[in-house]
Tab-separated table of C-alpha atoms in Angstrom:
chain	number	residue	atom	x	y	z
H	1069	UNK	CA	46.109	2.285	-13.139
H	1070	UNK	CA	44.547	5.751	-14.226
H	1071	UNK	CA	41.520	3.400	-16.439
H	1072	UNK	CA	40.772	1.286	-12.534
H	1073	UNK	CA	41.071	5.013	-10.814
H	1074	UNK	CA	38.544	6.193	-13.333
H	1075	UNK	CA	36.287	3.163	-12.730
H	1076	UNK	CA	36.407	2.846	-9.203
H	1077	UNK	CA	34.952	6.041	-9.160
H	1078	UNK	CA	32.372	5.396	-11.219
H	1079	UNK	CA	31.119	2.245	-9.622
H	1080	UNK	CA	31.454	3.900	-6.326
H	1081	UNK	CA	29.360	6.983	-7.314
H	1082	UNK	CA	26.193	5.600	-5.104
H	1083	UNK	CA	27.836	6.191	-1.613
H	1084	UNK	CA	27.995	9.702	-2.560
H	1085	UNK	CA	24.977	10.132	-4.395
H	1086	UNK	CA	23.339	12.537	-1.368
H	1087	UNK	CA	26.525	14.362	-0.977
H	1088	UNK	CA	28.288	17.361	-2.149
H	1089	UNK	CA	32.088	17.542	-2.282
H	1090	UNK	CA	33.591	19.242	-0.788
H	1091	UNK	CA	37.278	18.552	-0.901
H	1092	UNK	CA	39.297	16.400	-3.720
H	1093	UNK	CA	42.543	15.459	-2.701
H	1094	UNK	CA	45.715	14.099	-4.837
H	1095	UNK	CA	47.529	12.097	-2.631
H	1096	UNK	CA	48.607	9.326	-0.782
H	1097	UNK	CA	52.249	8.828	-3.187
H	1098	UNK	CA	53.572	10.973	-5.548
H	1099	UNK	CA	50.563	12.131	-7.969
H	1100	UNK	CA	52.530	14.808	-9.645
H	1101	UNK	CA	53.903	12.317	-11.895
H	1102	UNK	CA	50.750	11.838	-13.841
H	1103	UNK	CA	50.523	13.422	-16.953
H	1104	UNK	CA	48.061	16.356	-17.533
H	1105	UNK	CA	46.057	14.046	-19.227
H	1106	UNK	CA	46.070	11.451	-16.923
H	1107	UNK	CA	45.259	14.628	-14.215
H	1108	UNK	CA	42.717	15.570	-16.683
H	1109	UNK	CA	41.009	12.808	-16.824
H	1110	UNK	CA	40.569	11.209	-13.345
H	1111	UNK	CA	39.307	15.010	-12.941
H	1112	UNK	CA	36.760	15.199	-15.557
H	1113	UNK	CA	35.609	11.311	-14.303
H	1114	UNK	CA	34.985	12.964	-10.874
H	1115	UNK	CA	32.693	15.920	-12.082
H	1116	UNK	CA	31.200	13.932	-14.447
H	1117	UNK	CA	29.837	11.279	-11.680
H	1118	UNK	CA	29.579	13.427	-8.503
H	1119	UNK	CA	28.318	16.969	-7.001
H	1120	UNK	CA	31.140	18.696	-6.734
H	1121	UNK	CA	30.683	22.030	-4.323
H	1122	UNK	CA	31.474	25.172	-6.649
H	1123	UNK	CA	34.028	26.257	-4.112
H	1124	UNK	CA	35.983	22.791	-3.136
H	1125	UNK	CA	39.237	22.633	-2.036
H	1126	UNK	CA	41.183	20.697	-5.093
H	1127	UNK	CA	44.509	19.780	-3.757
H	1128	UNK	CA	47.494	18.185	-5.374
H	1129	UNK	CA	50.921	16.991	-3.276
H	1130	UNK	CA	53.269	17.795	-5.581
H	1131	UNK	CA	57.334	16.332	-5.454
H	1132	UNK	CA	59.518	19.474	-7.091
H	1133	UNK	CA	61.242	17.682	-9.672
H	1134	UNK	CA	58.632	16.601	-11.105
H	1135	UNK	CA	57.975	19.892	-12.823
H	1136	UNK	CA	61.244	19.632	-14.352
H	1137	UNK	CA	60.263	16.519	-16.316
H	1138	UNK	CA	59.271	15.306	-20.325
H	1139	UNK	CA	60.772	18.979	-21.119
H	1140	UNK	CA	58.171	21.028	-19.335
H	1141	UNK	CA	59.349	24.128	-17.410
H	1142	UNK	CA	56.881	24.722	-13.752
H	1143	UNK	CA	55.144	27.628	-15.495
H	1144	UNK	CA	53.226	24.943	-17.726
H	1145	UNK	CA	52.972	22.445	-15.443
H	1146	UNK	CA	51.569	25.077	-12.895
H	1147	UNK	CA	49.565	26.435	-16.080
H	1148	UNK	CA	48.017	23.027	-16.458
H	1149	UNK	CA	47.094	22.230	-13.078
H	1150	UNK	CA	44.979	25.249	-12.851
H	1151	UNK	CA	43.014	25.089	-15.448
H	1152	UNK	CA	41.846	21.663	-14.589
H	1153	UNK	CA	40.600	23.486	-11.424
H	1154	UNK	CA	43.049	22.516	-8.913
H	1155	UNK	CA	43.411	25.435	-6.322
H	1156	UNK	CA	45.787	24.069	-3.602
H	1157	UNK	CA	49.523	22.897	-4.145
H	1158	UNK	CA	51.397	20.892	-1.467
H	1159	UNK	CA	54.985	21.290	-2.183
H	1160	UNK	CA	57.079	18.161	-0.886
H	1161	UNK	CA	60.570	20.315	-0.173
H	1162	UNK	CA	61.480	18.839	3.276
H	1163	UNK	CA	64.575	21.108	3.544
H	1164	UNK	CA	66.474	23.740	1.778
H	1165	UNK	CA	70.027	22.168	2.528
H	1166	UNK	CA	71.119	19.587	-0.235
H	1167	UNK	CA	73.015	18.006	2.199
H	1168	UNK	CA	69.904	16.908	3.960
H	1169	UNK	CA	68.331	15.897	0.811
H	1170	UNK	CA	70.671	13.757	0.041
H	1171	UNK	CA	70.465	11.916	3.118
H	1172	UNK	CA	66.553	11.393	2.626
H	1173	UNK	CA	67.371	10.027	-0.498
H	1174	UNK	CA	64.898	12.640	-2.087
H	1175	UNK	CA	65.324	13.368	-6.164
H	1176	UNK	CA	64.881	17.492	-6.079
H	1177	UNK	CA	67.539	19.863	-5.803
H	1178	UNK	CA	67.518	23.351	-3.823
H	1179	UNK	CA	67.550	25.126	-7.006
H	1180	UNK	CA	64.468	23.451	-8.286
H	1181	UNK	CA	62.832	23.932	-5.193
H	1182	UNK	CA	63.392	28.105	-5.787
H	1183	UNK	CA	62.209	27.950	-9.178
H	1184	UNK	CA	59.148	26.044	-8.604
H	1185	UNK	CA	58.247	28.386	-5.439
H	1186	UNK	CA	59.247	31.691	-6.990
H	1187	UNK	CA	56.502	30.717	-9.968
H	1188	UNK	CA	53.572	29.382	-7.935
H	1189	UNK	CA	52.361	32.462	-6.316
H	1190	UNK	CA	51.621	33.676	-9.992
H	1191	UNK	CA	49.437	30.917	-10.491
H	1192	UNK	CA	47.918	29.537	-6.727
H	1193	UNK	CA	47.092	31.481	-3.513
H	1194	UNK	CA	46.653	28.655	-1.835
H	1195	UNK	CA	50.446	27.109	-1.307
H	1196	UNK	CA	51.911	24.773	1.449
H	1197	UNK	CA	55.283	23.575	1.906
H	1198	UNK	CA	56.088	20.246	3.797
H	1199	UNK	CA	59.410	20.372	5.989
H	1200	UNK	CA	61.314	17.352	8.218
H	1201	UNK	CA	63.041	18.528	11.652
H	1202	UNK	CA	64.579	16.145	13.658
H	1203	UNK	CA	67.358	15.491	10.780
H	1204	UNK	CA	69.929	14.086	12.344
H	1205	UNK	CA	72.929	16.684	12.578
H	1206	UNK	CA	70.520	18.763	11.786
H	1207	UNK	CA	71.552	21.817	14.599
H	1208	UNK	CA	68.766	24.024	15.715
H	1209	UNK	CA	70.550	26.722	13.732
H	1210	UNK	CA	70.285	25.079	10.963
H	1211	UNK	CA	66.558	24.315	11.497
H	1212	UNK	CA	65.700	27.715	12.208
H	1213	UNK	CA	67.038	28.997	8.820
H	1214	UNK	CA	65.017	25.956	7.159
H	1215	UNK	CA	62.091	28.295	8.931
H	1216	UNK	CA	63.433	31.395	7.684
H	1217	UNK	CA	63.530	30.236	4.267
H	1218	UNK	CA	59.909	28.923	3.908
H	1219	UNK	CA	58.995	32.140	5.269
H	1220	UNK	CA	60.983	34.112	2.579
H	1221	UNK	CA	58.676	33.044	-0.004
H	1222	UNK	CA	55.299	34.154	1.724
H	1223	UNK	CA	53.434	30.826	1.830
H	1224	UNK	CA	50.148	30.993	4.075
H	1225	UNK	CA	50.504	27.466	4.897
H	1226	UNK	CA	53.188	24.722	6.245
H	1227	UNK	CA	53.168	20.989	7.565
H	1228	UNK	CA	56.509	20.026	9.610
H	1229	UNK	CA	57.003	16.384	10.607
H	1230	UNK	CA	59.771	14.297	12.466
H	1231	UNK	CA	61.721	12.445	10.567
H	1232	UNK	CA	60.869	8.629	11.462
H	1233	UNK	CA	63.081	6.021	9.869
H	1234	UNK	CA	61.250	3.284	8.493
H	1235	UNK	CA	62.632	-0.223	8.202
H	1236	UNK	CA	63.792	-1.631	5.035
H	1237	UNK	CA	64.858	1.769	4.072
H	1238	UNK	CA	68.144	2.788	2.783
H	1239	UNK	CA	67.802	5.669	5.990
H	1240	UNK	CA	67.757	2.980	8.161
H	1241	UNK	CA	70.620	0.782	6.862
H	1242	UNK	CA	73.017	3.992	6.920
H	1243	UNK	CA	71.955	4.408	10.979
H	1244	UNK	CA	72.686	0.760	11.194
H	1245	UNK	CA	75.738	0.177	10.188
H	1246	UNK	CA	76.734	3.872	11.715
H	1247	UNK	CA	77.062	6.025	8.527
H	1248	UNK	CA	74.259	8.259	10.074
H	1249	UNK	CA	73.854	9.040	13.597
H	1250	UNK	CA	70.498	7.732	15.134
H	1251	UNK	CA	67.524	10.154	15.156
H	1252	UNK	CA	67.494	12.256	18.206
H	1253	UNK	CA	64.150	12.793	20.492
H	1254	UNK	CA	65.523	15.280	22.194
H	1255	UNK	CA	66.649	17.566	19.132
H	1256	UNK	CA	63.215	16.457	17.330
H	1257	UNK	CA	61.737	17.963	20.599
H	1258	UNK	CA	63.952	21.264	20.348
H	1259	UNK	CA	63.179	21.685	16.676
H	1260	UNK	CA	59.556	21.431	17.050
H	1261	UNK	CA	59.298	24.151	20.255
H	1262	UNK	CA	61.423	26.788	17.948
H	1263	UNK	CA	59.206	26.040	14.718
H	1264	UNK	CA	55.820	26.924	17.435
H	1265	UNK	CA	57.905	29.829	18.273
H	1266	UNK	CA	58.963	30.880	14.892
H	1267	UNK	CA	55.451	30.345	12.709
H	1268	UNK	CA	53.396	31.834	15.722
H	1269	UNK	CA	55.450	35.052	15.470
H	1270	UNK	CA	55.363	34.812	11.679
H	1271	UNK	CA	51.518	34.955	12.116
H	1272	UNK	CA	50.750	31.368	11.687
H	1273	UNK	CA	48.004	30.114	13.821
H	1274	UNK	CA	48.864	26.242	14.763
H	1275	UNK	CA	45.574	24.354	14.337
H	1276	UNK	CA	47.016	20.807	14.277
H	1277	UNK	CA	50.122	19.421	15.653
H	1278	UNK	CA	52.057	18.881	12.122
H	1279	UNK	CA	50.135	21.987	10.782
H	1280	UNK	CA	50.367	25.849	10.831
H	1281	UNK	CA	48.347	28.329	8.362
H	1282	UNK	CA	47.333	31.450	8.433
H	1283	UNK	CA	43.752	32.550	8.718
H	1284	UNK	CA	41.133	31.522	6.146
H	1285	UNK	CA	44.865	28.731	4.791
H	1286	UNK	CA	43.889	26.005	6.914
H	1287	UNK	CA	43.832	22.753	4.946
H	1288	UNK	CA	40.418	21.741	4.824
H	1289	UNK	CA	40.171	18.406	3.588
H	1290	UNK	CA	42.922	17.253	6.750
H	1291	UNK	CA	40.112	19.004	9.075
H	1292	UNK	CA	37.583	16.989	7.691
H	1293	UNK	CA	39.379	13.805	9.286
H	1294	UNK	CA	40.513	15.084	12.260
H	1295	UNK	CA	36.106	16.068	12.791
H	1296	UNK	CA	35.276	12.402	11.933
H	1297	UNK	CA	33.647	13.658	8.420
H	1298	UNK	CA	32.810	10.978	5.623
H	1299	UNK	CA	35.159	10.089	2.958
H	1300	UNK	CA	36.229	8.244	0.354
H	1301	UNK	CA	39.452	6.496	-0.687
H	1302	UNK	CA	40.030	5.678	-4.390
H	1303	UNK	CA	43.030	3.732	-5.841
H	1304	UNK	CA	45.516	0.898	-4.176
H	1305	UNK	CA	45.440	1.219	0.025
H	1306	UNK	CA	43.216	3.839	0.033
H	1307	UNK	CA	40.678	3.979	3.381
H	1308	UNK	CA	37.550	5.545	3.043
H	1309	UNK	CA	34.923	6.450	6.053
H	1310	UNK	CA	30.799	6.302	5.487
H	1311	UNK	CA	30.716	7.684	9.458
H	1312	UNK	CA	30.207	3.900	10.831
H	1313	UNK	CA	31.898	1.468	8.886
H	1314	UNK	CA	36.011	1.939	7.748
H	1315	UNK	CA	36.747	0.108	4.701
H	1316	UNK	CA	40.155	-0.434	2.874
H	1317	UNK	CA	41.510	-1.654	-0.825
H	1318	UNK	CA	44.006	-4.458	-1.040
H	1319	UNK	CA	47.328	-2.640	-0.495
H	1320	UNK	CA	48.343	-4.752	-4.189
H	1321	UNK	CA	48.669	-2.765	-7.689
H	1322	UNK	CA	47.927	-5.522	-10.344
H	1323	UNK	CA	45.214	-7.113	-7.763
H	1324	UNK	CA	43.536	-4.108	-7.281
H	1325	UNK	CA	43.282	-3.295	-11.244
H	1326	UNK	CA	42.381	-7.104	-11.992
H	1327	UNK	CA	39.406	-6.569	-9.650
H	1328	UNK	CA	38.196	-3.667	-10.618
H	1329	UNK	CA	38.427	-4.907	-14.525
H	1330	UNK	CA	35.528	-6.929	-13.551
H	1331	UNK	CA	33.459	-4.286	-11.578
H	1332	UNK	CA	34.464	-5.899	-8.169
H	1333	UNK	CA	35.612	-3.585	-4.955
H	1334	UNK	CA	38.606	-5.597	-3.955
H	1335	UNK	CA	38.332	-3.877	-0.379
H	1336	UNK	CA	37.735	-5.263	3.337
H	1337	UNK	CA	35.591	-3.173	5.904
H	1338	UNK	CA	34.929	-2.987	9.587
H	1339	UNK	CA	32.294	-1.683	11.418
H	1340	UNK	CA	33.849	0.252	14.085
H	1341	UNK	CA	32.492	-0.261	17.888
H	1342	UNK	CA	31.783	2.089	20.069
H	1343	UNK	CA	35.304	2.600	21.678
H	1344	UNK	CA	37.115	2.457	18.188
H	1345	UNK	CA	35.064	5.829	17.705
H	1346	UNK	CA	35.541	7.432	20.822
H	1347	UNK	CA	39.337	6.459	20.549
H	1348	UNK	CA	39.314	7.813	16.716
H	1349	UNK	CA	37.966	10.969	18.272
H	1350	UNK	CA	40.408	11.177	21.192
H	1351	UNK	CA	43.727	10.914	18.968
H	1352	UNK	CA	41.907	13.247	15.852
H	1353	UNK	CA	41.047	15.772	18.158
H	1354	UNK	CA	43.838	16.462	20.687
H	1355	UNK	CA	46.130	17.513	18.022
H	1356	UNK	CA	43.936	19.814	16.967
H	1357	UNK	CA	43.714	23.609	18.952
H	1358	UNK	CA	40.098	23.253	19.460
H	1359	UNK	CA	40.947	20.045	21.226
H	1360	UNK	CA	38.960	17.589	22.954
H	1361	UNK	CA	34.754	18.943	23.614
H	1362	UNK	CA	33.533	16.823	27.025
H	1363	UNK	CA	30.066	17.487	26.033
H	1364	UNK	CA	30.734	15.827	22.365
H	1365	UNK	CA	32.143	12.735	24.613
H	1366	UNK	CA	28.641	12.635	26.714
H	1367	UNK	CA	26.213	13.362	24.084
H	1368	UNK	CA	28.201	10.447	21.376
H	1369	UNK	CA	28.982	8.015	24.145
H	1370	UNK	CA	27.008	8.817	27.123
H	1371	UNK	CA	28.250	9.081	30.966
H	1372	UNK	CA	30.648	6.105	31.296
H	1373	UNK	CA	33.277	7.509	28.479
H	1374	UNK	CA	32.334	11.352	30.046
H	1375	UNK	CA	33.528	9.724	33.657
H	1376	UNK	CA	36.385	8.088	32.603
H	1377	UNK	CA	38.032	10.749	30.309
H	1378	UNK	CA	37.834	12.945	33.468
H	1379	UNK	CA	39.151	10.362	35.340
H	1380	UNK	CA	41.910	9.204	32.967
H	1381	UNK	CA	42.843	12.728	32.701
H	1382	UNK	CA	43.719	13.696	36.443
H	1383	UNK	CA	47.114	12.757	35.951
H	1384	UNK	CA	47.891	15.365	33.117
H	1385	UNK	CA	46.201	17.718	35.310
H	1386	UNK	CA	48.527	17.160	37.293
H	1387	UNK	CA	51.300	17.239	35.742
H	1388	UNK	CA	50.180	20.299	33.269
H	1389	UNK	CA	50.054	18.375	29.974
H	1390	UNK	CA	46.299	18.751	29.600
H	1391	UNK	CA	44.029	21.451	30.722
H	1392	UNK	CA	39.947	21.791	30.877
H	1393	UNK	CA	38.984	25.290	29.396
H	1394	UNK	CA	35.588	25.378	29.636
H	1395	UNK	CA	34.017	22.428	27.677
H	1396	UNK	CA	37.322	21.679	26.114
H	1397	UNK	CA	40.088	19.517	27.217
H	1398	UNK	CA	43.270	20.731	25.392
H	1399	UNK	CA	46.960	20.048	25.420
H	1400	UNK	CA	49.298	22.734	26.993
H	1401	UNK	CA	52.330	23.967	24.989
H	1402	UNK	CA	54.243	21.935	27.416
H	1403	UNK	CA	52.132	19.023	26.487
H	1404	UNK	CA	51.784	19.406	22.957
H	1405	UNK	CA	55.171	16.829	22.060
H	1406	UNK	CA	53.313	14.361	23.840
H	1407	UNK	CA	50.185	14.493	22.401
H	1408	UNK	CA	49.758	11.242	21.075
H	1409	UNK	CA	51.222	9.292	24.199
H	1410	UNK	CA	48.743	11.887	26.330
H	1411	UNK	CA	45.586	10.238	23.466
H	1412	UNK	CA	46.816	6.486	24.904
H	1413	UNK	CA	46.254	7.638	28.012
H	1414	UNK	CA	42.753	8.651	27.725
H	1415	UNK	CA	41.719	5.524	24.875
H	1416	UNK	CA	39.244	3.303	26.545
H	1417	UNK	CA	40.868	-0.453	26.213
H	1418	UNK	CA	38.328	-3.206	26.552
């Protein structure tokens, strides 16, 4: 897999060729589980073959036990990953309660989870921590010490999601057959209004819907999609945007390295019409807190989108789950659970 990540890149070095990146980003799975070789290398391929901005972001999601592995303590694993220039860990801990972790079937313990954290401000500024609310059982007291706890180790960045329960999943055959109780909307909803509360009085400023940082923290590779910038997808599933056409590679592991054995993309692509981007931009940009520009819309897509997104958002006018201020059309705190049902409103269907 790392020898087809390696050449993908390589034969894909023309779309970038005018570029400078800005933002490298190990994702998409669980990439902490390649060696430091294996980091190492894919890392080197990438300087070697592109322009590579002297201050890029160079992320890595990272799963906590896998620091713990081959013998390694987090020190050298933290050691390694920044001296092959990686400057931004994503921490997967979803919560600090076993109990919970056990339920998401996740492989870290809480005590790993405090090691790891306690080390990584010695070795990265740049941290963020991913949490799950909407647990079920989960009470808001319990959810607000989840908070607490991030907090207590001084992070300048953290994503939150609900908890969705995807089918085929061993989470979804315990709600089935009534082991675990059903995942609640209404607690979801509860847990994300005391996390706004929480992080904003903790500082944070809370620039996307899943995403809080503090100033000069925010993740800037996630901004880049959410602004409709070009990228570039490398490996199994991976999407990648040239700012007109979205392509994708075959979501199939031995496929996808037999292909690229013989120098062949295995990837379809779309050109995207014009309401595919004006609905990209509507659902990118009303999570964000900049929100929605009207003059973007008429400039891009002329006066019949301008019209109708006015039009299509009376109603939330209405009902004060969307305000104009100024140029921008923006979400209201009371709106801001609903954001993506608010975005379906305002898509233009053909």
């Amino acid at each position: 897999m790392v020898d087809s990540l390696c050449k993908e890149l390589i034969i894909r070095k023309k779309e970038a060729e005018n570029s400078v990146i800005q933002t490298i980003y190990f994702g998409g799975g669980t990439p902490s589980i390649l060696s430091d070789q294996e980091l190492e290398r894919i890392l080197q391929t990438v300087f070697e073959n592109y322009c590579v901005s002297d201050d890029a972001e160079i992320t890595i999601e990272a799963n906590p036990d896998d620091f713990f592995k081959d013998g390694k303590t987090p020190e050298q694993r933290l050691c390694v990953f920044k001296s092959l220039k990686i400057n931004r860990l994503s921490v997967g801990v979803q919560s600090f309660f076993e109990e919970d972790l056990r339920m998401m079937n996740r492989a870290h313990s809480t005590e790993q989870v405090h090691r790891l954290l306690s080390e990584a401000p010695n070795f990265f500024d740049n941290i963020t921590l991913d949490l799950i609310y909407g647990i079920p059982n989960m009470s808001d007291e319990r959810w607000l010490q989840n908070l607490e706890k991030a907090l207590s180790y001084n992070v300048p960045h953290i994503s939150a999601y609900a908890l969705t329960v995807e089918p085929q999943t061993a989470l979804h055959k315990f709600i089935a057959i009534g082991k675990i109780t059903q995942v609640d909307d209404n607690q979801s909803l509860s847990h994300f209004q005391k996390m706004i509360e929480v992080l904003i009085k903790a500082g944070f400023v809370h620039y996307e819907f899943s995403n809080f940082g503090k100033e000069g923290y925010f993740s800037r590779n996630n901004t880049a999609y959410w602004f409709g910038k070009k990228y570039m997808g490398i490996g199994p599933s991976a999407h990648s945007f040239n700012g007109s056409e979205r392509s994708w590679n075959i979501a199939h592991n031995i496929k996808y390295i037999q292909a690229i054995a013989k120098g062949e993309l295995p990837a379809e692509k779309e050109v995207l019409s014009q309401n595919d981007r004006y609905n990209e931009l509507i659902i990118t940009r009303i999570r964000t807190m900049i929100g929605i520009s009207i003059t973007e819309v008429k400039q891009e897509f002329g006066e019949k989108y301008y019209t109708y997104l006015l039009q299509q958002a009376q109603r939330h006018f209405a009902e004060a789950t969307l305000r104009l201020e100024g140029y921008y059309l923006r979400v209201t705190p009371k709106g801001k659970f609903l954001s993506d049902g608010i975005a379906s409103d305002l898509f233009m269907v053909e």
